[in-house]
Amino acid sequence: TFQRQLQQSDCQNVLMKKVFDTHMLFLQINQSAAALKHVFAALRLFVGKFPSAFFQGQADLCGSLCYEILKCCNHRSRSTQTEASALLYFFMRKNFEFNKQKSIVRSHLQLIKAVSQLIADAGIGGSRFQHSLAIINNFANGDKQMKNVNFPAEVKDLTKRIRTVLMATAQMKEHEKDPEMLVDLQYSLANSYASTPELRRTWLESMAKIHARNGDLSEAAMCYIHIAALIAEYLKRKG
């Protein structure tokens, strides 16, 4: 009924935010597995109808949705895990189609950020979550329509990177009393994001905080100089 109003300013408007927040509320309040099935169906419809709300302009809606779906990928119910994984795969596929089959940069970035947040908030990373990542990979392998494009490879790269973040975080927990080892792990994680400046910056800032906490101020300064260089390089490319 309100499609025209929702599509104003490329779906970046107050009404869209309200409708989206209502959808999110269903995921933030505990639901039965039966109710969640309908919530996922509604979200599939919503993303299908208004892709520019997620893949254009500000990334807030995309980030919030990635966070909530990933939380459901860690759900106790197997059927909810499968539904959440299917929705996530559909979401990435829509991103790929929206970008004229070039990449899934936005959903990749927001999913990695959400994983990093969820590690702190909900302690994800166990067998349930790994099972969901496997389901997503299976979808990518079995998608006949996407066989001749690089989408399946992008999905595999993303799930691999998520596993890397989970593994590195587990190691960081083991070495939290050993500042040198901790910083080494942070550094290798930052380097693994050489192609994604925003995430590389996130890990470099995290490194700088550890250095500052340990009184290693010149090392902290090096991290900030590195961040400044990344930003300068990015701005130069943008002209």
Coordinates of N, CA and C in Angstrom, one line a residue:
T1 N 0.8 -1.2 0.0 CA 0.0 0.0 0.0 C 0.9 1.3 0.0
F2 N 2.0 1.2 0.8 CA 2.8 2.4 0.9 C 4.1 2.3 0.1
Q3 N 4.1 1.5 -1.0 CA 5.3 1.3 -1.7 C 6.0 2.5 -2.2
R4 N 5.2 3.5 -2.7 CA 5.8 4.7 -3.3 C 6.5 5.5 -2.2
Q5 N 5.8 5.6 -1.0 CA 6.5 6.3 0.1 C 7.7 5.6 0.6
L6 N 7.7 4.3 0.6 CA 8.8 3.5 1.1 C 10.0 3.6 0.2
Q7 N 9.7 3.9 -1.1 CA 10.8 3.9 -2.1 C 11.4 5.3 -2.3
Q8 N 10.9 6.3 -1.6 CA 11.4 7.7 -1.7 C 12.9 7.7 -1.3
S9 N 13.7 8.6 -1.9 CA 15.1 8.8 -1.6 C 15.8 7.4 -1.6
D10 N 15.6 6.6 -2.6 CA 16.2 5.3 -2.7 C 16.0 4.4 -1.5
C11 N 14.8 4.5 -0.9 CA 14.5 3.7 0.3 C 15.2 4.2 1.6
Q12 N 15.8 5.3 1.5 CA 16.5 5.9 2.7 C 15.6 6.9 3.3
N13 N 14.5 6.4 4.1 CA 13.6 7.4 4.6 C 13.1 6.9 6.0
V14 N 12.4 7.8 6.7 CA 11.9 7.5 8.1 C 10.9 6.3 8.1
L15 N 10.0 6.3 7.1 CA 9.0 5.3 7.1 C 9.7 3.9 6.9
M16 N 10.6 3.8 6.0 CA 11.3 2.6 5.7 C 12.0 2.1 7.0
K17 N 12.6 3.0 7.7 CA 13.3 2.6 9.0 C 12.3 2.0 10.0
K18 N 11.1 2.6 10.1 CA 10.1 2.1 11.0 C 9.6 0.7 10.6
V19 N 9.3 0.5 9.3 CA 8.9 -0.8 8.8 C 10.0 -1.8 9.1
F20 N 11.2 -1.4 8.8 CA 12.4 -2.4 9.0 C 12.5 -2.7 10.5
D21 N 12.4 -1.7 11.3 CA 12.6 -2.0 12.8 C 11.5 -2.9 13.3
T22 N 10.3 -2.8 12.7 CA 9.2 -3.7 13.1 C 9.5 -5.1 12.7
H23 N 10.1 -5.3 11.5 CA 10.5 -6.6 11.1 C 11.6 -7.2 12.0
M24 N 12.5 -6.3 12.4 CA 13.6 -6.7 13.3 C 13.2 -7.1 14.7
L25 N 12.1 -6.5 15.1 CA 11.6 -6.7 16.5 C 11.2 -8.2 16.6
F26 N 10.7 -8.8 15.5 CA 10.3 -10.2 15.5 C 11.4 -11.1 15.8
L27 N 12.6 -10.7 15.3 CA 13.8 -11.5 15.5 C 14.5 -11.2 16.9
Q28 N 14.2 -10.0 17.4 CA 14.9 -9.6 18.7 C 14.1 -10.2 19.9
I29 N 12.8 -10.5 19.7 CA 12.0 -11.1 20.8 C 11.9 -12.6 20.6
N30 N 12.1 -13.4 21.6 CA 12.1 -14.8 21.4 C 10.8 -15.3 20.8
Q31 N 10.9 -16.1 19.7 CA 9.7 -16.6 19.0 C 9.8 -18.1 19.0
S32 N 8.6 -18.7 18.7 CA 8.7 -20.2 18.4 C 9.3 -20.4 17.0
A33 N 9.8 -21.7 16.8 CA 10.3 -22.0 15.5 C 9.3 -21.8 14.4
A34 N 8.0 -22.1 14.7 CA 6.9 -22.0 13.7 C 6.7 -20.5 13.3
A35 N 6.8 -19.6 14.3 CA 6.6 -18.2 14.1 C 7.8 -17.7 13.3
L36 N 9.0 -18.1 13.6 CA 10.2 -17.6 12.9 C 10.2 -18.0 11.4
K37 N 9.6 -19.1 11.1 CA 9.5 -19.5 9.7 C 8.8 -18.4 8.9
H38 N 7.7 -17.9 9.5 CA 6.9 -16.8 8.8 C 7.7 -15.5 8.8
V39 N 8.5 -15.2 9.8 CA 9.3 -14.0 9.9 C 10.3 -14.0 8.8
F40 N 11.0 -15.2 8.6 CA 12.0 -15.3 7.5 C 11.3 -15.2 6.1
A41 N 10.1 -15.7 6.0 CA 9.4 -15.6 4.7 C 9.1 -14.1 4.4
A42 N 8.6 -13.4 5.5 CA 8.3 -11.9 5.3 C 9.6 -11.2 5.0
L43 N 10.7 -11.5 5.6 CA 12.0 -10.8 5.3 C 12.5 -11.1 3.9
R44 N 12.3 -12.3 3.4 CA 12.7 -12.6 2.0 C 11.9 -11.7 1.1
L45 N 10.6 -11.6 1.3 CA 9.7 -10.7 0.5 C 10.2 -9.3 0.6
F46 N 10.5 -8.8 1.8 CA 10.9 -7.4 2.1 C 12.2 -7.1 1.3
V47 N 13.2 -8.0 1.4 CA 14.5 -7.7 0.8 C 14.3 -7.8 -0.8
G48 N 13.4 -8.7 -1.2 CA 13.2 -8.8 -2.7 C 12.5 -7.6 -3.2
K49 N 11.6 -7.0 -2.4 CA 10.9 -5.8 -2.9 C 11.7 -4.5 -2.8
F50 N 12.5 -4.4 -1.8 CA 13.2 -3.1 -1.5 C 14.8 -3.4 -1.4
P51 N 15.4 -3.9 -2.4 CA 16.9 -4.2 -2.3 C 17.7 -2.9 -2.0
S52 N 17.3 -1.8 -2.6 CA 18.1 -0.6 -2.5 C 18.2 -0.1 -1.0
A53 N 17.2 -0.5 -0.2 CA 17.2 -0.1 1.2 C 18.5 -0.7 1.9
F54 N 18.9 -1.9 1.4 CA 20.0 -2.6 2.0 C 21.4 -2.4 1.3
F55 N 21.3 -2.2 -0.1 CA 22.5 -2.3 -0.8 C 22.9 -0.9 -1.5
Q56 N 22.3 0.2 -1.0 CA 22.6 1.5 -1.5 C 22.6 2.5 -0.3
G57 N 23.3 3.6 -0.5 CA 23.3 4.6 0.6 C 23.9 4.0 1.9
Q58 N 23.3 4.5 3.0 CA 23.9 4.0 4.4 C 23.8 2.5 4.5
A59 N 24.7 2.0 5.3 CA 24.7 0.5 5.5 C 24.1 0.0 6.8
D60 N 23.4 1.0 7.5 CA 22.8 0.6 8.8 C 21.8 -0.6 8.7
L61 N 20.9 -0.5 7.8 CA 19.9 -1.5 7.7 C 20.5 -2.9 7.3
C62 N 21.4 -2.8 6.4 CA 22.1 -4.1 6.0 C 22.9 -4.7 7.2
G63 N 23.6 -3.8 8.0 CA 24.3 -4.3 9.2 C 23.4 -4.9 10.2
S64 N 22.3 -4.3 10.5 CA 21.3 -4.8 11.5 C 20.7 -6.1 11.1
L65 N 20.4 -6.2 9.8 CA 19.8 -7.5 9.4 C 20.8 -8.6 9.4
C66 N 22.0 -8.3 9.0 CA 23.1 -9.4 9.0 C 23.3 -9.8 10.5
Y67 N 23.3 -8.9 11.4 CA 23.5 -9.2 12.8 C 22.4 -10.2 13.3
E68 N 21.2 -9.8 13.1 CA 20.0 -10.6 13.6 C 20.0 -12.0 12.9
I69 N 20.2 -12.1 11.6 CA 20.2 -13.4 10.9 C 21.3 -14.3 11.4
L70 N 22.5 -13.7 11.6 CA 23.6 -14.5 12.1 C 23.3 -15.1 13.5
K71 N 22.6 -14.3 14.3 CA 22.2 -14.7 15.6 C 21.3 -16.0 15.5
C72 N 20.4 -16.0 14.5 CA 19.5 -17.1 14.3 C 20.3 -18.3 13.7
C73 N 21.4 -18.1 13.1 CA 22.3 -19.2 12.5 C 22.9 -20.0 13.7
N74 N 22.8 -19.4 14.9 CA 23.4 -20.0 16.1 C 22.2 -20.6 17.0
H75 N 21.0 -20.7 16.4 CA 19.8 -21.0 17.2 C 19.9 -22.5 17.6
R76 N 19.2 -22.8 18.6 CA 19.1 -24.2 19.1 C 18.4 -25.1 18.1
S77 N 17.3 -24.6 17.5 CA 16.5 -25.4 16.6 C 17.2 -25.5 15.2
R78 N 17.3 -26.8 14.7 CA 17.9 -27.1 13.4 C 17.2 -26.4 12.3
S79 N 15.8 -26.5 12.4 CA 15.0 -25.9 11.3 C 15.2 -24.4 11.2
T80 N 15.3 -23.7 12.4 CA 15.6 -22.3 12.4 C 17.0 -22.0 11.8
Q81 N 18.0 -22.8 12.1 CA 19.3 -22.6 11.6 C 19.3 -22.7 10.0
T82 N 18.5 -23.7 9.5 CA 18.4 -23.9 8.1 C 17.7 -22.7 7.4
E83 N 16.6 -22.3 8.0 CA 15.9 -21.1 7.5 C 16.7 -19.9 7.5
A84 N 17.5 -19.6 8.6 CA 18.3 -18.5 8.7 C 19.4 -18.5 7.7
S85 N 20.0 -19.7 7.5 CA 21.1 -19.8 6.5 C 20.6 -19.6 5.1
A86 N 19.3 -20.1 4.8 CA 18.7 -19.9 3.5 C 18.5 -18.4 3.2
L87 N 18.0 -17.7 4.3 CA 17.7 -16.3 4.1 C 19.0 -15.5 3.9
L88 N 20.1 -15.9 4.6 CA 21.4 -15.2 4.4 C 21.9 -15.4 3.0
Y89 N 21.7 -16.7 2.5 CA 22.2 -16.9 1.2 C 21.4 -16.1 0.2
F90 N 20.1 -16.0 0.4 CA 19.2 -15.3 -0.5 C 19.6 -13.8 -0.5
F91 N 20.0 -13.3 0.7 CA 20.4 -11.9 0.9 C 21.6 -11.6 0.1
M92 N 22.6 -12.5 0.2 CA 23.9 -12.3 -0.5 C 23.7 -12.3 -2.0
R93 N 22.8 -13.2 -2.4 CA 22.5 -13.4 -3.9 C 21.8 -12.1 -4.4
K94 N 20.9 -11.6 -3.6 CA 20.2 -10.3 -4.0 C 21.3 -9.2 -4.1
N95 N 22.2 -9.1 -3.2 CA 23.3 -8.1 -3.2 C 24.1 -8.3 -4.5
F96 N 24.4 -9.5 -4.9 CA 25.2 -9.8 -6.1 C 24.4 -9.3 -7.3
E97 N 23.1 -9.6 -7.4 CA 22.3 -9.2 -8.5 C 22.1 -7.7 -8.6
F98 N 22.0 -7.1 -7.4 CA 21.8 -5.6 -7.3 C 23.1 -4.9 -7.8
N99 N 24.3 -5.5 -7.6 CA 25.5 -5.0 -8.1 C 25.9 -5.4 -9.5
K100 N 24.8 -5.8 -10.3 CA 25.0 -6.2 -11.7 C 26.0 -7.4 -11.8
Q101 N 25.9 -8.3 -10.8 CA 26.7 -9.5 -10.8 C 28.2 -9.2 -10.7
K102 N 28.6 -8.2 -10.0 CA 30.0 -7.8 -9.8 C 30.6 -8.4 -8.5
S103 N 29.9 -8.1 -7.4 CA 30.4 -8.5 -6.1 C 29.4 -8.5 -5.0
I104 N 29.8 -8.9 -3.8 CA 28.9 -8.8 -2.6 C 29.6 -8.1 -1.5
V105 N 30.3 -7.0 -2.0 CA 31.2 -6.3 -1.0 C 30.4 -5.8 0.2
R106 N 29.2 -5.2 0.0 CA 28.5 -4.7 1.2 C 28.1 -5.8 2.2
S107 N 27.5 -6.9 1.7 CA 27.1 -7.9 2.7 C 28.3 -8.6 3.3
H108 N 29.3 -8.8 2.5 CA 30.6 -9.4 3.0 C 31.1 -8.5 4.2
L109 N 31.2 -7.2 4.0 CA 31.7 -6.3 5.0 C 30.8 -6.4 6.3
Q110 N 29.5 -6.2 6.1 CA 28.6 -6.1 7.2 C 28.5 -7.5 8.0
L111 N 28.7 -8.6 7.2 CA 28.6 -9.9 7.9 C 29.8 -10.1 8.8
I112 N 31.0 -9.7 8.3 CA 32.2 -9.9 9.1 C 32.2 -9.0 10.3
K113 N 31.6 -7.7 10.1 CA 31.5 -6.8 11.3 C 30.5 -7.4 12.3
A114 N 29.4 -8.0 11.8 CA 28.4 -8.6 12.7 C 29.0 -9.8 13.4
V115 N 29.8 -10.6 12.7 CA 30.5 -11.8 13.4 C 31.4 -11.3 14.5
S116 N 32.1 -10.2 14.3 CA 33.0 -9.7 15.3 C 32.2 -9.2 16.5
Q117 N 31.1 -8.5 16.2 CA 30.2 -8.1 17.3 C 29.6 -9.2 18.1
L118 N 29.2 -10.2 17.4 CA 28.5 -11.4 18.0 C 29.4 -12.2 18.9
I119 N 30.7 -12.3 18.5 CA 31.6 -13.0 19.3 C 31.6 -12.4 20.7
A120 N 31.6 -11.1 20.8 CA 31.6 -10.4 22.1 C 30.2 -10.5 22.8
D121 N 29.1 -10.4 22.0 CA 27.8 -10.3 22.6 C 27.2 -11.7 22.9
A122 N 27.4 -12.7 22.0 CA 26.6 -13.9 22.2 C 27.5 -15.2 22.2
G123 N 28.8 -14.9 22.0 CA 29.8 -16.1 22.0 C 29.5 -17.1 21.0
I124 N 29.3 -16.7 19.7 CA 29.0 -17.6 18.6 C 30.3 -18.3 18.2
G125 N 30.2 -19.3 17.4 CA 31.4 -20.0 16.9 C 31.4 -21.5 17.1
G126 N 30.4 -22.0 17.8 CA 30.4 -23.5 18.1 C 29.9 -24.3 17.0
S127 N 29.6 -25.6 17.2 CA 29.2 -26.5 16.2 C 27.9 -26.0 15.4
R128 N 27.0 -25.4 16.2 CA 25.7 -24.9 15.6 C 26.0 -23.9 14.5
F129 N 26.9 -23.0 14.8 CA 27.2 -21.9 13.8 C 28.0 -22.5 12.7
Q130 N 28.9 -23.4 12.9 CA 29.7 -24.0 11.8 C 28.8 -24.8 10.9
H131 N 27.7 -25.4 11.5 CA 26.8 -26.2 10.7 C 26.0 -25.2 9.7
S132 N 25.7 -24.0 10.2 CA 25.0 -23.0 9.4 C 25.9 -22.6 8.2
L133 N 27.2 -22.4 8.5 CA 28.2 -22.0 7.5 C 28.3 -23.0 6.4
A134 N 28.2 -24.3 6.8 CA 28.3 -25.4 5.9 C 27.0 -25.4 5.0
I135 N 25.8 -25.1 5.6 CA 24.6 -25.1 4.8 C 24.7 -24.0 3.7
I136 N 25.2 -22.8 4.1 CA 25.4 -21.7 3.1 C 26.3 -22.1 2.0
N137 N 27.4 -22.8 2.3 CA 28.3 -23.3 1.2 C 27.6 -24.3 0.3
N138 N 26.8 -25.2 0.9 CA 26.0 -26.2 0.1 C 25.1 -25.5 -0.9
F139 N 24.4 -24.4 -0.4 CA 23.6 -23.6 -1.3 C 24.4 -23.1 -2.5
A140 N 25.5 -22.5 -2.2 CA 26.4 -21.9 -3.2 C 26.8 -23.0 -4.2
N141 N 27.1 -24.2 -3.7 CA 27.6 -25.3 -4.6 C 26.4 -25.8 -5.5
G142 N 25.2 -25.8 -5.0 CA 24.1 -26.4 -5.7 C 23.2 -25.4 -6.5
D143 N 23.6 -24.1 -6.5 CA 22.9 -23.1 -7.2 C 23.2 -23.1 -8.7
K144 N 22.4 -23.8 -9.5 CA 22.7 -24.0 -11.0 C 22.7 -22.7 -11.7
Q145 N 21.8 -21.7 -11.3 CA 21.8 -20.4 -12.1 C 23.0 -19.6 -11.9
M146 N 23.8 -19.9 -10.8 CA 25.0 -19.1 -10.5 C 26.3 -19.8 -10.9
K147 N 26.1 -20.9 -11.7 CA 27.3 -21.7 -12.0 C 28.4 -21.0 -12.7
N148 N 28.0 -20.1 -13.7 CA 29.0 -19.5 -14.6 C 29.4 -18.1 -14.2
V149 N 29.1 -17.7 -12.9 CA 29.6 -16.4 -12.4 C 30.4 -16.7 -11.2
N150 N 31.0 -15.6 -10.7 CA 31.9 -15.8 -9.5 C 31.3 -15.7 -8.2
F151 N 29.9 -15.8 -8.2 CA 29.2 -15.7 -6.9 C 29.5 -16.8 -5.9
P152 N 29.4 -18.1 -6.4 CA 29.8 -19.2 -5.4 C 31.1 -19.0 -4.8
A153 N 32.1 -18.6 -5.6 CA 33.5 -18.4 -5.1 C 33.5 -17.3 -4.0
E154 N 32.7 -16.2 -4.2 CA 32.6 -15.1 -3.2 C 32.0 -15.6 -1.9
V155 N 31.0 -16.4 -2.0 CA 30.3 -17.0 -0.8 C 31.3 -17.9 -0.1
K156 N 32.1 -18.7 -0.8 CA 33.0 -19.6 -0.1 C 34.1 -18.7 0.6
D157 N 34.6 -17.7 -0.1 CA 35.6 -16.8 0.4 C 35.1 -16.2 1.7
L158 N 33.8 -15.7 1.7 CA 33.2 -15.1 2.9 C 33.2 -16.1 4.1
T159 N 32.7 -17.3 3.8 CA 32.5 -18.3 4.9 C 33.9 -18.7 5.5
K160 N 34.9 -18.7 4.6 CA 36.3 -19.0 5.0 C 36.8 -17.9 5.9
R161 N 36.5 -16.6 5.5 CA 37.0 -15.5 6.3 C 36.3 -15.5 7.7
I162 N 35.0 -15.8 7.7 CA 34.3 -15.9 9.0 C 35.0 -16.9 9.9
R163 N 35.3 -18.1 9.3 CA 36.0 -19.1 10.1 C 37.4 -18.6 10.6
T164 N 38.1 -17.8 9.8 CA 39.4 -17.3 10.2 C 39.2 -16.4 11.4
V165 N 38.2 -15.5 11.3 CA 37.9 -14.6 12.4 C 37.6 -15.3 13.7
L166 N 36.8 -16.4 13.6 CA 36.4 -17.2 14.7 C 37.6 -17.9 15.3
M167 N 38.5 -18.4 14.5 CA 39.7 -19.1 14.9 C 40.6 -18.2 15.6
A168 N 40.9 -17.0 15.0 CA 41.8 -16.0 15.5 C 41.3 -15.5 16.9
T169 N 39.9 -15.3 17.0 CA 39.3 -14.9 18.3 C 39.5 -15.9 19.4
A170 N 39.3 -17.2 19.0 CA 39.5 -18.2 20.0 C 41.0 -18.2 20.5
Q171 N 41.9 -18.0 19.5 CA 43.4 -18.0 19.9 C 43.6 -16.8 20.8
M172 N 43.0 -15.6 20.5 CA 43.2 -14.4 21.3 C 42.8 -14.6 22.7
K173 N 41.7 -15.4 22.9 CA 41.2 -15.7 24.2 C 42.2 -16.4 25.0
E174 N 42.9 -17.4 24.3 CA 43.9 -18.2 24.9 C 45.1 -17.4 25.4
H175 N 45.4 -16.3 24.6 CA 46.7 -15.6 24.8 C 46.4 -14.2 25.4
E176 N 45.2 -14.0 26.0 CA 45.0 -12.6 26.5 C 45.9 -12.1 27.5
K177 N 46.7 -13.0 28.2 CA 47.6 -12.6 29.2 C 49.0 -12.4 28.6
D178 N 49.2 -12.7 27.3 CA 50.4 -12.5 26.6 C 50.3 -11.5 25.5
P179 N 50.6 -10.2 25.9 CA 50.4 -9.1 25.0 C 51.0 -9.2 23.7
E180 N 52.3 -9.7 23.6 CA 53.0 -9.8 22.3 C 52.3 -10.7 21.4
M181 N 51.9 -11.9 21.9 CA 51.3 -12.9 21.1 C 49.9 -12.4 20.6
L182 N 49.2 -11.7 21.5 CA 47.9 -11.1 21.2 C 48.0 -10.1 20.0
V183 N 49.0 -9.3 20.1 CA 49.2 -8.3 19.1 C 49.6 -8.9 17.7
D184 N 50.4 -10.0 17.8 CA 50.7 -10.7 16.6 C 49.5 -11.3 15.9
L185 N 48.6 -11.8 16.7 CA 47.3 -12.4 16.1 C 46.5 -11.3 15.5
Q186 N 46.4 -10.1 16.2 CA 45.7 -9.0 15.7 C 46.2 -8.5 14.4
Y187 N 47.6 -8.5 14.3 CA 48.3 -8.0 13.1 C 48.0 -9.0 11.9
S188 N 48.0 -10.3 12.1 CA 47.8 -11.2 11.0 C 46.3 -11.1 10.6
L189 N 45.4 -10.8 11.5 CA 44.0 -10.7 11.2 C 43.8 -9.4 10.3
A190 N 44.5 -8.3 10.8 CA 44.4 -7.0 10.0 C 45.0 -7.2 8.6
N191 N 46.1 -8.0 8.4 CA 46.7 -8.2 7.1 C 45.8 -9.0 6.2
S192 N 45.0 -9.9 6.8 CA 44.1 -10.8 6.0 C 43.0 -9.9 5.4
Y193 N 42.9 -8.7 5.8 CA 41.9 -7.8 5.3 C 42.5 -6.7 4.4
A194 N 43.6 -7.0 3.8 CA 44.3 -6.0 3.0 C 43.4 -5.4 1.9
S195 N 42.4 -6.3 1.4 CA 41.5 -5.8 0.4 C 40.3 -5.1 0.9
T196 N 40.1 -5.1 2.2 CA 38.9 -4.4 2.8 C 39.3 -3.4 3.8
P197 N 39.6 -2.2 3.4 CA 40.2 -1.2 4.3 C 39.4 -0.9 5.6
E198 N 38.1 -0.9 5.5 CA 37.3 -0.6 6.7 C 37.5 -1.6 7.8
L199 N 37.6 -2.9 7.4 CA 37.8 -4.0 8.4 C 39.3 -4.0 8.9
R200 N 40.2 -3.7 8.0 CA 41.6 -3.6 8.3 C 41.8 -2.5 9.4
R201 N 41.1 -1.4 9.2 CA 41.2 -0.3 10.1 C 40.6 -0.7 11.5
T202 N 39.5 -1.5 11.5 CA 38.9 -1.9 12.8 C 39.9 -2.7 13.6
W203 N 40.6 -3.7 12.9 CA 41.6 -4.5 13.7 C 42.8 -3.7 14.0
L204 N 43.2 -2.7 13.2 CA 44.4 -1.9 13.6 C 44.1 -1.0 14.8
E205 N 42.8 -0.5 14.8 CA 42.4 0.3 16.0 C 42.5 -0.6 17.3
S206 N 42.0 -1.8 17.1 CA 42.0 -2.7 18.2 C 43.4 -3.0 18.7
M207 N 44.4 -3.1 17.8 CA 45.8 -3.3 18.1 C 46.4 -2.1 18.8
A208 N 46.0 -0.9 18.3 CA 46.5 0.3 18.9 C 46.1 0.4 20.4
K209 N 44.8 0.0 20.7 CA 44.3 0.0 22.1 C 45.2 -0.9 23.0
I210 N 45.5 -2.1 22.4 CA 46.3 -3.0 23.3 C 47.7 -2.4 23.5
H211 N 48.3 -1.8 22.5 CA 49.6 -1.2 22.7 C 49.6 -0.1 23.7
A212 N 48.5 0.8 23.6 CA 48.4 1.9 24.5 C 48.2 1.4 25.9
R213 N 47.4 0.3 26.1 CA 47.2 -0.2 27.4 C 48.4 -0.8 28.0
N214 N 49.3 -1.3 27.2 CA 50.6 -1.8 27.7 C 51.7 -0.8 27.8
G215 N 51.3 0.5 27.5 CA 52.3 1.5 27.6 C 53.3 1.6 26.4
D216 N 53.0 0.8 25.3 CA 53.9 0.8 24.1 C 53.4 1.9 23.2
L217 N 53.7 3.2 23.5 CA 53.1 4.3 22.8 C 53.6 4.4 21.3
S218 N 54.9 4.2 21.1 CA 55.4 4.3 19.7 C 54.7 3.3 18.8
E219 N 54.5 2.1 19.3 CA 53.8 1.0 18.5 C 52.3 1.4 18.2
A220 N 51.7 2.0 19.3 CA 50.3 2.5 19.1 C 50.3 3.6 18.0
A221 N 51.3 4.5 18.1 CA 51.4 5.5 17.1 C 51.5 5.0 15.7
M222 N 52.3 3.9 15.5 CA 52.5 3.3 14.2 C 51.2 2.8 13.6
C223 N 50.4 2.2 14.5 CA 49.0 1.7 14.1 C 48.2 2.8 13.6
Y224 N 48.2 4.0 14.3 CA 47.4 5.1 13.9 C 47.9 5.7 12.5
I225 N 49.2 5.7 12.4 CA 49.8 6.2 11.1 C 49.4 5.3 10.0
H226 N 49.4 4.0 10.2 CA 49.0 3.0 9.2 C 47.5 3.3 8.8
I227 N 46.6 3.5 9.8 CA 45.2 3.8 9.6 C 45.1 5.1 8.7
A228 N 45.9 6.1 9.1 CA 45.8 7.4 8.4 C 46.2 7.2 6.9
A229 N 47.3 6.3 6.7 CA 47.7 6.0 5.3 C 46.6 5.3 4.5
L230 N 45.9 4.4 5.2 CA 44.8 3.7 4.5 C 43.8 4.6 4.1
I231 N 43.4 5.6 5.0 CA 42.3 6.5 4.7 C 42.8 7.5 3.5
A232 N 44.1 7.9 3.6 CA 44.6 8.8 2.6 C 44.6 8.1 1.2
E233 N 45.0 6.9 1.2 CA 45.0 6.1 -0.1 C 43.6 6.0 -0.6
Y234 N 42.6 5.7 0.2 CA 41.2 5.5 -0.2 C 40.7 6.8 -0.8
L235 N 41.0 7.9 -0.1 CA 40.5 9.2 -0.5 C 41.1 9.6 -1.9
K236 N 42.4 9.3 -2.0 CA 43.0 9.6 -3.3 C 42.4 8.9 -4.4
R237 N 42.1 7.6 -4.2 CA 41.4 6.8 -5.2 C 40.1 7.3 -5.6
K238 N 39.4 7.9 -4.6 CA 38.0 8.4 -4.8 C 38.1 9.8 -5.4
G239 N 39.3 10.3 -5.5 CA 39.5 11.7 -6.2 C 39.1 12.8 -5.2

